[in-house]
Structures are given as C-alpha cells and as structure tokens.
Amino acid sequence: MTFLRPTVFILLMLSASAVRAEDAGVVKKAAVMQHAKIIHASYADSLAAAQRMRSVVGDFLSAPDAAKLEAAREAWTLARQPFLQTEAYRFYSGPIDDADGPEQLLNAWPRDENFIEAVPGGAEPGIVGNTRDFPQITPQVLELVNQRDGEKCIACGWHAIEFLLWGQDKSAAGPGARPFTDYTSAPFAARRGQLLKACVDLVIVQLKALAEDWRPEDINKYRAYFEEATDTSVENMLSALIFLSENELAGARLQVAYDTKDQENEHSCFSDTTWQDNVYNTMGIQNVWRGTYVRTDGSRVEGLGLRDIFRALKPEMEAKVTELIGASVAKARAIPQPFDQAILGGDESPGRSAVMALITALEDQAVALRTLAQELGISVPDVPPGGLEG
C-alpha cells in the first residue's frame, strides 16, 4: 500500500478556488512547521560548513603556505553558501537578531579594517598590533569589544575572517592579495593567526547556538514557540522576505554600491564574492516562499511554503509573486562577476544595467508581498524590530 506524505495529501484535498477557513488553517500550520524544519537544516549545514572551514584554517595556521591559504579562502567561500540562505530568517526578532541575537557577531558590515590591524593610512595598530589592550586574543574578548567603539569597529564574524584571509582589495583585476607570509614572517604574524582562529571559533559557537534554537521536539527552544504561534509566524516569515528584499538587499547592499561605484560598499569587498551573496540571498527568499531547501549534501527538504498559503486564498496574486521571486534569482545570477566591476561605468553598461535590474526586481517583489499581506489582513510592520543593521 502506498501512503501519501501529509503535505501532498493536504494539497490534493484543497481546492484553490474554494478553500474553507479551517482548510487554510491546516495549510498555514503545515507551512510554518516546514519553515522551522528548513531553518534547522540550513543552520545545521552552516555549522557543518564552518567546522570544515575551521579544519582547513587550522591546517593553514599550523604550517602556512600559499596553497593552504588558498584552500582556507575556498573553505570560507563554500561555508558562506548555506549561511547566506539563512538571512531570510531575519528581521522579526527571532533567535538571529533578537536583543541577544548574534547577527552583529556573525555578519556585521561594512567594517573599519584598521580596527583589526594597521592598514595604509590608518592611525591605530588595531587588535593585532595593540598588545597592551589586547594581551590575549580569544573569542570571548572579540565578543566583548565587537562594535563597542562604533558600528564599523567589527572584531569578528564572516567579514573579519574574510579580511584576515584576503586583506584589503586594492585591485580592479581581482580580490585582496594578502600574502601567506602575513602569518609567518610579517610583524605580529602569530597574533594575526590567533585572531583568525578566534574569529572562526566564535562563528562556530554562534551557529551552534542558532541550530540549537531551532532544534525539533524541545519545548524549551524557540522552535516550539514558532510552531505554536501560527499566525504570528506567518506574519514573521512574510516580513522577513519583504525587509530582506527591499530594505537590506535592494537598498543597503545594492543601491548604495550602485550609487557610489565604490567597491568598499559591496558586501564581500575583500574576497570579491558579492555575486555569491546576491545569488544565495535571493535563493533564501525563494526557499521560504516554496517551502523547499536543498542541503549541502544535495538532499532536499520539501513541503508546504508561504506560496501554498496564498495559492489557496489568492491564487492570481500568488502566481505573480512566484514569478517575481524566480526573476530575482535569475537577475542575481545575471550580474557579471566580479560585482565591484559591474557597478562601474555608465548607467547603460551591461554591469550597471544588470545591477539595477536586480534592484528593481527586489523592490517589485517586496511591493507585491506587501500587497498580498494587505489583501489577506496580515500585519507587516513598516520597519523591522531593531532596525536593519548587518
């Protein structure tokens, strides 16, 4: 005998043209539970990828050379891929960005490189060279001083690791070109290695905590509250997509870089991997909408998503939003690499045209999502709790 999965059974039972209130409630509940499952899987993938990065970085620090530095850079780039998709879970005071959340410890930007170490034109020795104020460099110290002296005084997180692996990007032809000798014969080489190790360790600590917050079948974790508060959770899921699409991606990360034509304003400016940031962020939005996530091992977490809630209640509007979200992913992929060169030139140049096309697509999908929420009486705040930093 063949049994249908619960989510498939629900879809077969519902008619898009005439859905009873109780049926819509069942779909909402299933979509919220599926979303929690996806979040746990993607944070678990992020943690595993970061742990692999720690192993490669550790191998590099044990006997630095050019090949091992390049391997560490590759491990960082791969570890970013699952994490970037988790940014679709922000902007509603969930575990990642509530009052005690680790967002600013994980992904804060833009950063003042001189806070990490002395750079040309800088006036301070940074954490690396300041042996008086930082006699020991540990994850606990970094957590304590992160952004203490200003929002750009970033001591830890993905972009601190990025800077320590690549260095400043002063080239139009490629990313930063930090030599491996910065970890062997350069001044403060040992301390630079201690900082790199501490940054990686702290990322793992924070990702482990986030994966725990979304652990299933534990009434003491955030996931239990999220699955129980169905209507609030649907509002939060929708809010996250709107704010990531419009305010964060289209605004802070893309429009600013487009307007200034300054590579310092791209999200991953040291490694020239901003193209990847845009693609995986838009994929994260699509994951939430579809209720599907492809894990790093290639397996799929599939079920009902936000679109299934709205497909049942407003099918024409759902189809439009589905099309817009798919277009955003495609437009993110269409931006020429590297991103810091795509933003240069005249507004009609292929690169700038592609960047503006993504900005417009993200703004359009945010407007459509807000309209859909209004049509169904779902409350979405004008701004997210805690603002839009990070």
mmCIF file of C-alpha atoms in Angstrom:
data_model
loop_
_atom_site.group_PDB
_atom_site.id
_atom_site.type_symbol
_atom_site.label_atom_id
_atom_site.label_comp_id
_atom_site.label_asym_id
_atom_site.label_seq_id
_atom_site.Cartn_x
_atom_site.Cartn_y
_atom_site.Cartn_z
ATOM 1 C CA MET A 1 0.000 0.000 0.000
ATOM 2 C CA THR A 2 1.292 3.496 -0.886
ATOM 3 C CA PHE A 3 0.865 6.303 1.626
ATOM 4 C CA LEU A 4 0.980 9.984 0.677
ATOM 5 C CA ARG A 5 3.111 12.390 2.671
ATOM 6 C CA PRO A 6 0.955 14.719 4.794
ATOM 7 C CA THR A 7 1.897 17.792 2.762
ATOM 8 C CA VAL A 8 0.989 16.115 -0.525
ATOM 9 C CA PHE A 9 -2.305 14.905 0.940
ATOM 10 C CA ILE A 10 -3.174 18.450 2.036
ATOM 11 C CA LEU A 11 -2.544 19.842 -1.435
ATOM 12 C CA LEU A 12 -4.687 17.206 -3.069
ATOM 13 C CA MET A 13 -7.554 17.853 -0.692
ATOM 14 C CA LEU A 14 -7.635 21.629 -1.119
ATOM 15 C CA SER A 15 -9.241 23.468 -3.993
ATOM 16 C CA ALA A 16 -7.630 26.774 -4.930
ATOM 17 C CA SER A 17 -10.999 28.184 -5.930
ATOM 18 C CA ALA A 18 -12.910 27.416 -2.762
ATOM 19 C CA VAL A 19 -10.988 26.952 0.473
ATOM 20 C CA ARG A 20 -12.704 26.715 3.821
ATOM 21 C CA ALA A 21 -11.223 28.680 6.706
ATOM 22 C CA GLU A 22 -10.314 25.509 8.548
ATOM 23 C CA ASP A 23 -8.503 24.170 5.467
ATOM 24 C CA ALA A 24 -6.480 27.385 5.181
ATOM 25 C CA GLY A 25 -5.535 26.977 8.832
ATOM 26 C CA VAL A 26 -4.206 23.496 8.148
ATOM 27 C CA VAL A 27 -2.066 24.809 5.292
ATOM 28 C CA LYS A 28 -0.722 27.642 7.476
ATOM 29 C CA LYS A 29 0.222 25.221 10.218
ATOM 30 C CA ALA A 30 1.947 22.863 7.785
ATOM 31 C CA ALA A 31 3.857 25.737 6.135
ATOM 32 C CA VAL A 32 5.050 27.087 9.494
ATOM 33 C CA MET A 33 6.262 23.666 10.610
ATOM 34 C CA GLN A 34 8.006 23.125 7.282
ATOM 35 C CA HIS A 35 9.681 26.514 7.611
ATOM 36 C CA ALA A 36 11.042 25.565 11.034
ATOM 37 C CA LYS A 37 12.376 22.335 9.544
ATOM 38 C CA ILE A 38 14.149 24.250 6.774
ATOM 39 C CA ILE A 39 15.657 26.714 9.241
ATOM 40 C CA HIS A 40 17.093 23.942 11.378
ATOM 41 C CA ALA A 41 18.509 22.155 8.336
ATOM 42 C CA SER A 42 20.134 25.290 6.925
ATOM 43 C CA TYR A 43 21.708 26.302 10.233
ATOM 44 C CA ALA A 44 22.948 22.736 10.665
ATOM 45 C CA ASP A 45 24.505 22.952 7.192
ATOM 46 C CA SER A 46 26.045 26.319 8.047
ATOM 47 C CA LEU A 47 27.540 24.901 11.224
ATOM 48 C CA ALA A 48 28.971 21.853 9.459
ATOM 49 C CA ALA A 49 30.468 24.031 6.707
ATOM 50 C CA ALA A 50 32.001 26.371 9.291
ATOM 51 C CA GLN A 51 33.501 23.399 11.106
ATOM 52 C CA ARG A 52 35.073 22.249 7.838
ATOM 53 C CA MET A 53 36.418 25.773 7.391
ATOM 54 C CA ARG A 54 37.938 25.600 10.895
ATOM 55 C CA SER A 55 39.746 22.420 9.983
ATOM 56 C CA VAL A 56 41.193 23.929 6.790
ATOM 57 C CA VAL A 57 42.147 27.178 8.537
ATOM 58 C CA GLY A 58 43.786 25.160 11.300
ATOM 59 C CA ASP A 59 45.822 23.268 8.718
ATOM 60 C CA PHE A 60 46.908 26.572 7.193
ATOM 61 C CA LEU A 61 47.917 28.093 10.528
ATOM 62 C CA SER A 62 49.915 25.015 11.503
ATOM 63 C CA ALA A 63 52.267 25.492 8.532
ATOM 64 C CA PRO A 64 51.274 28.480 6.384
ATOM 65 C CA ASP A 65 51.934 28.456 2.663
ATOM 66 C CA ALA A 66 50.256 29.864 -0.439
ATOM 67 C CA ALA A 67 48.336 26.693 -1.313
ATOM 68 C CA LYS A 68 46.927 26.304 2.195
ATOM 69 C CA LEU A 69 45.892 29.953 2.262
ATOM 70 C CA GLU A 70 44.009 29.458 -0.987
ATOM 71 C CA ALA A 71 42.339 26.352 0.473
ATOM 72 C CA ALA A 72 41.238 28.388 3.503
ATOM 73 C CA ARG A 73 39.760 31.024 1.200
ATOM 74 C CA GLU A 74 37.849 28.371 -0.704
ATOM 75 C CA ALA A 75 36.547 26.879 2.533
ATOM 76 C CA TRP A 76 35.294 30.329 3.633
ATOM 77 C CA THR A 77 33.559 30.859 0.296
ATOM 78 C CA LEU A 78 31.806 27.479 0.467
ATOM 79 C CA ALA A 79 30.823 27.970 4.104
ATOM 80 C CA ARG A 80 29.097 31.219 3.195
ATOM 81 C CA GLN A 81 26.672 29.499 0.812
ATOM 82 C CA PRO A 82 24.326 27.859 3.348
ATOM 83 C CA PHE A 83 24.640 30.801 5.740
ATOM 84 C CA LEU A 84 23.614 33.368 3.123
ATOM 85 C CA GLN A 85 20.360 31.491 2.635
ATOM 86 C CA THR A 86 19.604 31.840 6.360
ATOM 87 C CA GLU A 87 19.381 35.628 6.043
ATOM 88 C CA ALA A 88 15.753 35.113 5.022
ATOM 89 C CA TYR A 89 15.071 34.291 8.703
ATOM 90 C CA ARG A 90 15.952 37.766 9.980
ATOM 91 C CA PHE A 91 14.059 40.977 10.716
ATOM 92 C CA TYR A 92 11.437 39.784 13.211
ATOM 93 C CA SER A 93 13.381 39.438 16.476
ATOM 94 C CA GLY A 94 13.912 35.714 16.102
ATOM 95 C CA PRO A 95 16.988 33.980 17.543
ATOM 96 C CA ILE A 96 19.364 35.506 14.977
ATOM 97 C CA ASP A 97 18.528 39.143 15.703
ATOM 98 C CA ASP A 98 16.579 39.486 18.913
ATOM 99 C CA ALA A 99 18.039 41.620 21.717
ATOM 100 C CA ASP A 100 20.644 38.908 22.459
ATOM 101 C CA GLY A 101 20.945 37.583 18.916
ATOM 102 C CA PRO A 102 24.339 37.008 17.258
ATOM 103 C CA GLU A 103 23.700 38.744 13.922
ATOM 104 C CA GLN A 104 26.201 41.507 14.672
ATOM 105 C CA LEU A 105 28.761 38.927 15.777
ATOM 106 C CA LEU A 106 28.307 36.903 12.603
ATOM 107 C CA ASN A 107 27.697 39.150 9.647
ATOM 108 C CA ALA A 108 28.141 42.834 10.557
ATOM 109 C CA TRP A 109 29.400 45.133 7.795
ATOM 110 C CA PRO A 110 30.760 47.469 6.480
ATOM 111 C CA ARG A 111 33.848 47.345 8.615
ATOM 112 C CA ASP A 112 36.818 49.541 9.522
ATOM 113 C CA GLU A 113 39.785 47.373 8.608
ATOM 114 C CA ASN A 114 42.049 49.431 10.866
ATOM 115 C CA PHE A 115 40.129 48.154 13.892
ATOM 116 C CA ILE A 116 41.523 44.687 13.093
ATOM 117 C CA GLU A 117 45.060 45.686 12.136
ATOM 118 C CA ALA A 118 47.047 48.664 10.911
ATOM 119 C CA VAL A 119 46.411 49.391 7.233
ATOM 120 C CA PRO A 120 47.947 52.057 4.964
ATOM 121 C CA GLY A 121 46.608 55.435 6.035
ATOM 122 C CA GLY A 122 45.319 54.088 9.350
ATOM 123 C CA ALA A 123 46.223 55.723 12.648
ATOM 124 C CA GLU A 124 45.740 52.809 15.034
ATOM 125 C CA PRO A 125 47.531 49.463 15.453
ATOM 126 C CA GLY A 126 44.277 47.518 15.561
ATOM 127 C CA ILE A 127 43.652 44.432 17.648
ATOM 128 C CA VAL A 128 46.568 42.634 16.015
ATOM 129 C CA GLY A 129 49.170 45.241 16.953
ATOM 130 C CA ASN A 130 47.674 46.503 20.215
ATOM 131 C CA THR A 131 49.331 44.193 22.710
ATOM 132 C CA ARG A 132 48.594 46.499 25.638
ATOM 133 C CA ASP A 133 44.789 46.497 25.359
ATOM 134 C CA PHE A 134 44.605 43.006 23.852
ATOM 135 C CA PRO A 135 47.296 40.884 25.521
ATOM 136 C CA GLN A 136 45.200 37.807 24.738
ATOM 137 C CA ILE A 137 43.053 37.339 21.633
ATOM 138 C CA THR A 138 40.175 34.972 22.366
ATOM 139 C CA PRO A 139 36.581 34.555 21.162
ATOM 140 C CA GLN A 140 35.392 36.000 24.467
ATOM 141 C CA VAL A 141 37.494 39.151 24.015
ATOM 142 C CA LEU A 142 36.240 39.614 20.453
ATOM 143 C CA GLU A 143 32.629 39.256 21.521
ATOM 144 C CA LEU A 144 33.170 41.840 24.238
ATOM 145 C CA VAL A 145 34.740 44.525 22.024
ATOM 146 C CA ASN A 146 32.757 43.956 18.826
ATOM 147 C CA GLN A 147 31.230 47.310 17.784
ATOM 148 C CA ARG A 148 31.895 48.719 21.270
ATOM 149 C CA ASP A 149 33.556 51.799 19.768
ATOM 150 C CA GLY A 150 31.183 52.180 16.793
ATOM 151 C CA GLU A 151 29.199 50.084 14.337
ATOM 152 C CA LYS A 152 32.162 49.797 11.933
ATOM 153 C CA CYS A 153 34.516 48.632 14.693
ATOM 154 C CA ILE A 154 33.834 44.988 13.882
ATOM 155 C CA ALA A 155 36.084 42.497 15.637
ATOM 156 C CA CYS A 156 34.640 39.189 14.470
ATOM 157 C CA GLY A 157 32.315 37.390 12.091
ATOM 158 C CA TRP A 158 32.388 36.281 8.478
ATOM 159 C CA HIS A 159 33.788 39.560 7.154
ATOM 160 C CA ALA A 160 36.550 39.733 9.750
ATOM 161 C CA ILE A 161 37.638 36.259 8.638
ATOM 162 C CA GLU A 162 37.344 37.384 5.027
ATOM 163 C CA PHE A 163 39.642 40.344 5.678
ATOM 164 C CA LEU A 164 42.160 38.175 7.522
ATOM 165 C CA LEU A 165 42.275 35.730 4.593
ATOM 166 C CA TRP A 166 42.294 38.179 1.681
ATOM 167 C CA GLY A 167 43.359 41.561 3.045
ATOM 168 C CA GLN A 168 42.262 44.854 1.532
ATOM 169 C CA ASP A 169 41.097 44.742 -2.084
ATOM 170 C CA LYS A 170 43.058 47.414 -3.923
ATOM 171 C CA SER A 171 42.960 45.751 -7.327
ATOM 172 C CA ALA A 172 40.484 46.179 -10.143
ATOM 173 C CA ALA A 173 41.560 42.824 -11.544
ATOM 174 C CA GLY A 174 40.750 40.644 -8.550
ATOM 175 C CA PRO A 175 40.217 40.354 -4.793
ATOM 176 C CA GLY A 176 42.604 41.162 -1.972
ATOM 177 C CA ALA A 177 46.021 39.556 -2.210
ATOM 178 C CA ARG A 178 47.206 39.064 1.354
ATOM 179 C CA PRO A 179 50.420 37.005 1.264
ATOM 180 C CA PHE A 180 50.729 33.884 3.392
ATOM 181 C CA THR A 181 53.830 35.471 4.926
ATOM 182 C CA ASP A 182 51.496 37.680 6.968
ATOM 183 C CA TYR A 183 51.201 34.511 9.079
ATOM 184 C CA THR A 184 54.905 33.593 9.113
ATOM 185 C CA SER A 185 57.462 36.403 8.927
ATOM 186 C CA ALA A 186 55.406 39.611 8.970
ATOM 187 C CA PRO A 187 55.134 41.715 12.154
ATOM 188 C CA PHE A 188 52.593 40.275 14.599
ATOM 189 C CA ALA A 189 52.220 37.119 12.478
ATOM 190 C CA ALA A 190 51.423 34.905 15.482
ATOM 191 C CA ARG A 191 48.829 37.339 16.827
ATOM 192 C CA ARG A 192 47.210 37.594 13.393
ATOM 193 C CA GLY A 193 46.866 33.823 13.436
ATOM 194 C CA GLN A 194 45.388 33.917 16.931
ATOM 195 C CA LEU A 195 42.802 36.439 15.744
ATOM 196 C CA LEU A 196 41.883 34.352 12.707
ATOM 197 C CA LYS A 197 41.447 31.250 14.857
ATOM 198 C CA ALA A 198 39.376 33.142 17.451
ATOM 199 C CA CYS A 199 37.093 34.585 14.753
ATOM 200 C CA VAL A 200 36.454 31.158 13.251
ATOM 201 C CA ASP A 201 35.809 29.625 16.670
ATOM 202 C CA LEU A 202 33.307 32.361 17.555
ATOM 203 C CA VAL A 203 31.375 31.875 14.300
ATOM 204 C CA ILE A 204 31.031 28.194 15.176
ATOM 205 C CA VAL A 205 29.847 28.967 18.708
ATOM 206 C CA GLN A 206 27.121 31.271 17.372
ATOM 207 C CA LEU A 207 25.983 28.914 14.615
ATOM 208 C CA LYS A 208 25.805 26.043 17.076
ATOM 209 C CA ALA A 209 23.537 28.130 19.321
ATOM 210 C CA LEU A 210 21.272 29.029 16.387
ATOM 211 C CA ALA A 211 20.955 25.401 15.334
ATOM 212 C CA GLU A 212 20.037 24.574 18.939
ATOM 213 C CA ASP A 213 17.360 27.285 18.999
ATOM 214 C CA TRP A 214 15.635 25.563 16.067
ATOM 215 C CA ARG A 215 16.093 22.020 17.315
ATOM 216 C CA PRO A 216 12.891 19.962 16.956
ATOM 217 C CA GLU A 217 10.888 18.400 19.776
ATOM 218 C CA ASP A 218 12.243 20.633 22.531
ATOM 219 C CA ILE A 219 9.622 22.777 24.244
ATOM 220 C CA ASN A 220 12.323 25.000 25.738
ATOM 221 C CA LYS A 221 13.597 26.169 22.343
ATOM 222 C CA TYR A 222 12.349 28.958 20.096
ATOM 223 C CA ARG A 223 11.142 26.474 17.515
ATOM 224 C CA ALA A 224 8.370 25.262 19.820
ATOM 225 C CA TYR A 225 7.016 28.802 20.187
ATOM 226 C CA PHE A 226 7.328 29.434 16.447
ATOM 227 C CA GLU A 227 5.364 26.317 15.525
ATOM 228 C CA GLU A 228 2.649 27.068 18.062
ATOM 229 C CA ALA A 229 2.113 30.747 17.156
ATOM 230 C CA THR A 230 0.965 30.030 13.601
ATOM 231 C CA ASP A 231 -0.493 33.407 12.580
ATOM 232 C CA THR A 232 2.371 35.383 14.127
ATOM 233 C CA SER A 233 4.891 33.107 12.468
ATOM 234 C CA VAL A 234 3.287 33.567 9.033
ATOM 235 C CA GLU A 235 3.499 37.334 9.584
ATOM 236 C CA ASN A 236 7.163 36.966 10.561
ATOM 237 C CA MET A 237 8.004 34.809 7.563
ATOM 238 C CA LEU A 238 6.418 37.337 5.220
ATOM 239 C CA SER A 239 8.036 40.312 6.977
ATOM 240 C CA ALA A 240 11.471 38.717 6.668
ATOM 241 C CA LEU A 241 11.111 38.365 2.901
ATOM 242 C CA ILE A 242 9.903 41.947 2.499
ATOM 243 C CA PHE A 243 12.690 43.520 4.554
ATOM 244 C CA LEU A 244 15.452 41.374 3.077
ATOM 245 C CA SER A 245 14.202 42.082 -0.457
ATOM 246 C CA GLU A 246 13.653 45.810 -0.253
ATOM 247 C CA ASN A 247 15.494 47.434 2.646
ATOM 248 C CA GLU A 248 18.529 45.203 3.017
ATOM 249 C CA LEU A 249 19.301 43.782 -0.437
ATOM 250 C CA ALA A 250 17.854 46.361 -2.830
ATOM 251 C CA GLY A 251 18.717 49.261 -0.530
ATOM 252 C CA ALA A 252 21.708 48.862 1.777
ATOM 253 C CA ARG A 253 23.655 46.293 -0.212
ATOM 254 C CA LEU A 254 22.896 47.113 -3.840
ATOM 255 C CA GLN A 255 21.646 50.690 -4.206
ATOM 256 C CA VAL A 256 24.454 52.172 -2.097
ATOM 257 C CA ALA A 257 27.128 50.346 -4.098
ATOM 258 C CA TYR A 258 25.379 51.275 -7.351
ATOM 259 C CA ASP A 259 25.171 54.976 -6.423
ATOM 260 C CA THR A 260 28.720 55.345 -5.093
ATOM 261 C CA LYS A 261 30.506 52.982 -7.506
ATOM 262 C CA ASP A 262 32.779 52.223 -4.549
ATOM 263 C CA GLN A 263 33.971 48.658 -4.034
ATOM 264 C CA GLU A 264 34.228 49.369 -0.310
ATOM 265 C CA ASN A 265 30.414 49.417 -0.294
ATOM 266 C CA GLU A 266 29.963 45.920 -1.688
ATOM 267 C CA HIS A 267 29.024 43.274 0.831
ATOM 268 C CA SER A 268 32.027 40.966 0.480
ATOM 269 C CA CYS A 269 34.568 43.511 -0.686
ATOM 270 C CA PHE A 270 37.792 41.708 0.266
ATOM 271 C CA SER A 271 37.093 38.409 -1.498
ATOM 272 C CA ASP A 272 35.077 39.718 -4.467
ATOM 273 C CA THR A 273 32.342 37.171 -3.711
ATOM 274 C CA THR A 274 29.433 39.633 -3.585
ATOM 275 C CA TRP A 275 27.917 37.947 -6.642
ATOM 276 C CA GLN A 276 27.539 34.821 -4.485
ATOM 277 C CA ASP A 277 25.967 36.890 -1.701
ATOM 278 C CA ASN A 278 23.272 38.190 -4.030
ATOM 279 C CA VAL A 279 22.500 34.790 -5.535
ATOM 280 C CA TYR A 280 22.244 32.874 -2.270
ATOM 281 C CA ASN A 281 20.284 35.639 -0.534
ATOM 282 C CA THR A 282 17.677 35.561 -3.307
ATOM 283 C CA MET A 283 17.679 31.759 -3.162
ATOM 284 C CA GLY A 284 16.970 32.002 0.567
ATOM 285 C CA ILE A 285 13.899 34.111 -0.177
ATOM 286 C CA GLN A 286 12.781 31.552 -2.734
ATOM 287 C CA ASN A 287 13.307 28.717 -0.226
ATOM 288 C CA VAL A 288 10.898 30.323 2.241
ATOM 289 C CA TRP A 289 8.336 31.028 -0.460
ATOM 290 C CA ARG A 290 8.461 27.492 -1.876
ATOM 291 C CA GLY A 291 8.962 25.569 1.355
ATOM 292 C CA THR A 292 11.982 23.822 -0.140
ATOM 293 C CA TYR A 293 15.674 23.777 0.770
ATOM 294 C CA VAL A 294 18.485 21.888 -0.963
ATOM 295 C CA ARG A 295 21.026 20.806 1.626
ATOM 296 C CA THR A 296 24.760 20.920 1.048
ATOM 297 C CA ASP A 297 24.777 17.135 0.552
ATOM 298 C CA GLY A 298 22.228 17.505 -2.277
ATOM 299 C CA SER A 299 19.251 16.137 -0.334
ATOM 300 C CA ARG A 300 16.014 18.144 -0.360
ATOM 301 C CA VAL A 301 13.811 19.340 2.497
ATOM 302 C CA GLU A 302 10.422 19.702 0.808
ATOM 303 C CA GLY A 303 6.962 20.617 1.984
ATOM 304 C CA LEU A 304 4.487 23.474 2.039
ATOM 305 C CA GLY A 305 5.739 27.060 1.878
ATOM 306 C CA LEU A 306 4.324 30.554 2.071
ATOM 307 C CA ARG A 307 3.142 30.325 -1.516
ATOM 308 C CA ASP A 308 0.847 27.424 -0.663
ATOM 309 C CA ILE A 309 -0.967 29.556 1.911
ATOM 310 C CA PHE A 310 -1.562 32.274 -0.649
ATOM 311 C CA ARG A 311 -2.177 29.884 -3.543
ATOM 312 C CA ALA A 312 -5.174 28.625 -1.612
ATOM 313 C CA LEU A 313 -6.543 32.103 -0.838
ATOM 314 C CA LYS A 314 -5.322 34.461 -3.599
ATOM 315 C CA PRO A 315 -4.129 32.278 -6.491
ATOM 316 C CA GLU A 316 -3.644 35.075 -9.042
ATOM 317 C CA MET A 317 -1.547 37.145 -6.660
ATOM 318 C CA GLU A 318 0.435 34.086 -5.578
ATOM 319 C CA ALA A 319 1.338 33.359 -9.202
ATOM 320 C CA LYS A 320 2.611 36.912 -9.666
ATOM 321 C CA VAL A 321 4.789 36.798 -6.557
ATOM 322 C CA THR A 322 6.154 33.364 -7.523
ATOM 323 C CA GLU A 323 7.151 34.772 -10.906
ATOM 324 C CA LEU A 324 8.784 37.862 -9.356
ATOM 325 C CA ILE A 325 10.809 35.829 -6.852
ATOM 326 C CA GLY A 326 12.026 33.482 -9.575
ATOM 327 C CA ALA A 327 13.001 36.500 -11.680
ATOM 328 C CA SER A 328 15.032 37.949 -8.799
ATOM 329 C CA VAL A 329 17.118 34.789 -8.537
ATOM 330 C CA ALA A 330 17.707 34.843 -12.287
ATOM 331 C CA LYS A 331 18.651 38.534 -12.257
ATOM 332 C CA ALA A 332 21.083 37.986 -9.384
ATOM 333 C CA ARG A 333 22.786 35.269 -11.414
ATOM 334 C CA ALA A 334 22.899 37.550 -14.476
ATOM 335 C CA ILE A 335 25.094 40.227 -12.861
ATOM 336 C CA PRO A 336 28.605 39.973 -14.342
ATOM 337 C CA GLN A 337 31.399 38.986 -11.986
ATOM 338 C CA PRO A 338 33.118 40.497 -10.124
ATOM 339 C CA PHE A 339 30.445 42.743 -8.636
ATOM 340 C CA ASP A 340 32.857 45.612 -7.924
ATOM 341 C CA GLN A 341 33.452 45.943 -11.670
ATOM 342 C CA ALA A 342 29.777 45.547 -12.580
ATOM 343 C CA ILE A 343 28.892 48.734 -10.678
ATOM 344 C CA LEU A 344 31.339 50.847 -12.717
ATOM 345 C CA GLY A 345 30.816 52.680 -15.993
ATOM 346 C CA GLY A 346 27.746 54.399 -17.372
ATOM 347 C CA ASP A 347 24.221 53.502 -16.359
ATOM 348 C CA GLU A 348 23.668 51.780 -19.714
ATOM 349 C CA SER A 349 26.683 49.494 -19.303
ATOM 350 C CA PRO A 350 25.877 45.787 -19.049
ATOM 351 C CA GLY A 351 27.035 45.518 -15.449
ATOM 352 C CA ARG A 352 25.190 48.521 -14.059
ATOM 353 C CA SER A 353 22.087 47.648 -16.055
ATOM 354 C CA ALA A 354 22.144 44.158 -14.541
ATOM 355 C CA VAL A 355 22.570 45.516 -11.004
ATOM 356 C CA MET A 356 19.686 47.958 -11.474
ATOM 357 C CA ALA A 357 17.535 45.170 -12.908
ATOM 358 C CA LEU A 358 18.023 43.194 -9.689
ATOM 359 C CA ILE A 359 17.303 46.251 -7.520
ATOM 360 C CA THR A 360 14.057 46.849 -9.422
ATOM 361 C CA ALA A 361 13.051 43.194 -9.254
ATOM 362 C CA LEU A 362 13.602 43.066 -5.492
ATOM 363 C CA GLU A 363 11.611 46.251 -4.955
ATOM 364 C CA ASP A 364 8.787 44.932 -7.133
ATOM 365 C CA GLN A 365 8.600 41.661 -5.232
ATOM 366 C CA ALA A 366 8.580 43.487 -1.891
ATOM 367 C CA VAL A 367 5.654 45.655 -3.063
ATOM 368 C CA ALA A 368 3.792 42.566 -4.279
ATOM 369 C CA LEU A 369 4.381 40.777 -0.976
ATOM 370 C CA ARG A 370 3.084 43.777 0.996
ATOM 371 C CA THR A 371 0.019 43.994 -1.241
ATOM 372 C CA LEU A 372 -0.652 40.299 -0.736
ATOM 373 C CA ALA A 373 -0.368 40.709 3.022
ATOM 374 C CA GLN A 374 -2.799 43.637 2.994
ATOM 375 C CA GLU A 375 -5.304 41.720 0.894
ATOM 376 C CA LEU A 376 -5.372 38.960 3.481
ATOM 377 C CA GLY A 377 -5.287 41.193 6.552
ATOM 378 C CA ILE A 378 -1.789 40.100 7.572
ATOM 379 C CA SER A 379 0.017 42.789 9.547
ATOM 380 C CA VAL A 380 3.538 43.638 8.375
ATOM 381 C CA PRO A 381 5.378 46.434 10.227
ATOM 382 C CA ASP A 382 6.842 49.371 8.340
ATOM 383 C CA VAL A 383 10.290 48.688 9.766
ATOM 384 C CA PRO A 384 11.647 45.553 11.467
ATOM 385 C CA PRO A 385 12.283 45.397 15.213
ATOM 386 C CA GLY A 386 15.804 46.564 15.953
ATOM 387 C CA GLY A 387 16.379 48.185 12.566
ATOM 388 C CA LEU A 388 18.296 46.886 9.554
ATOM 389 C CA GLU A 389 21.943 46.629 10.628
ATOM 390 C CA GLY A 390 24.114 43.851 9.273
#
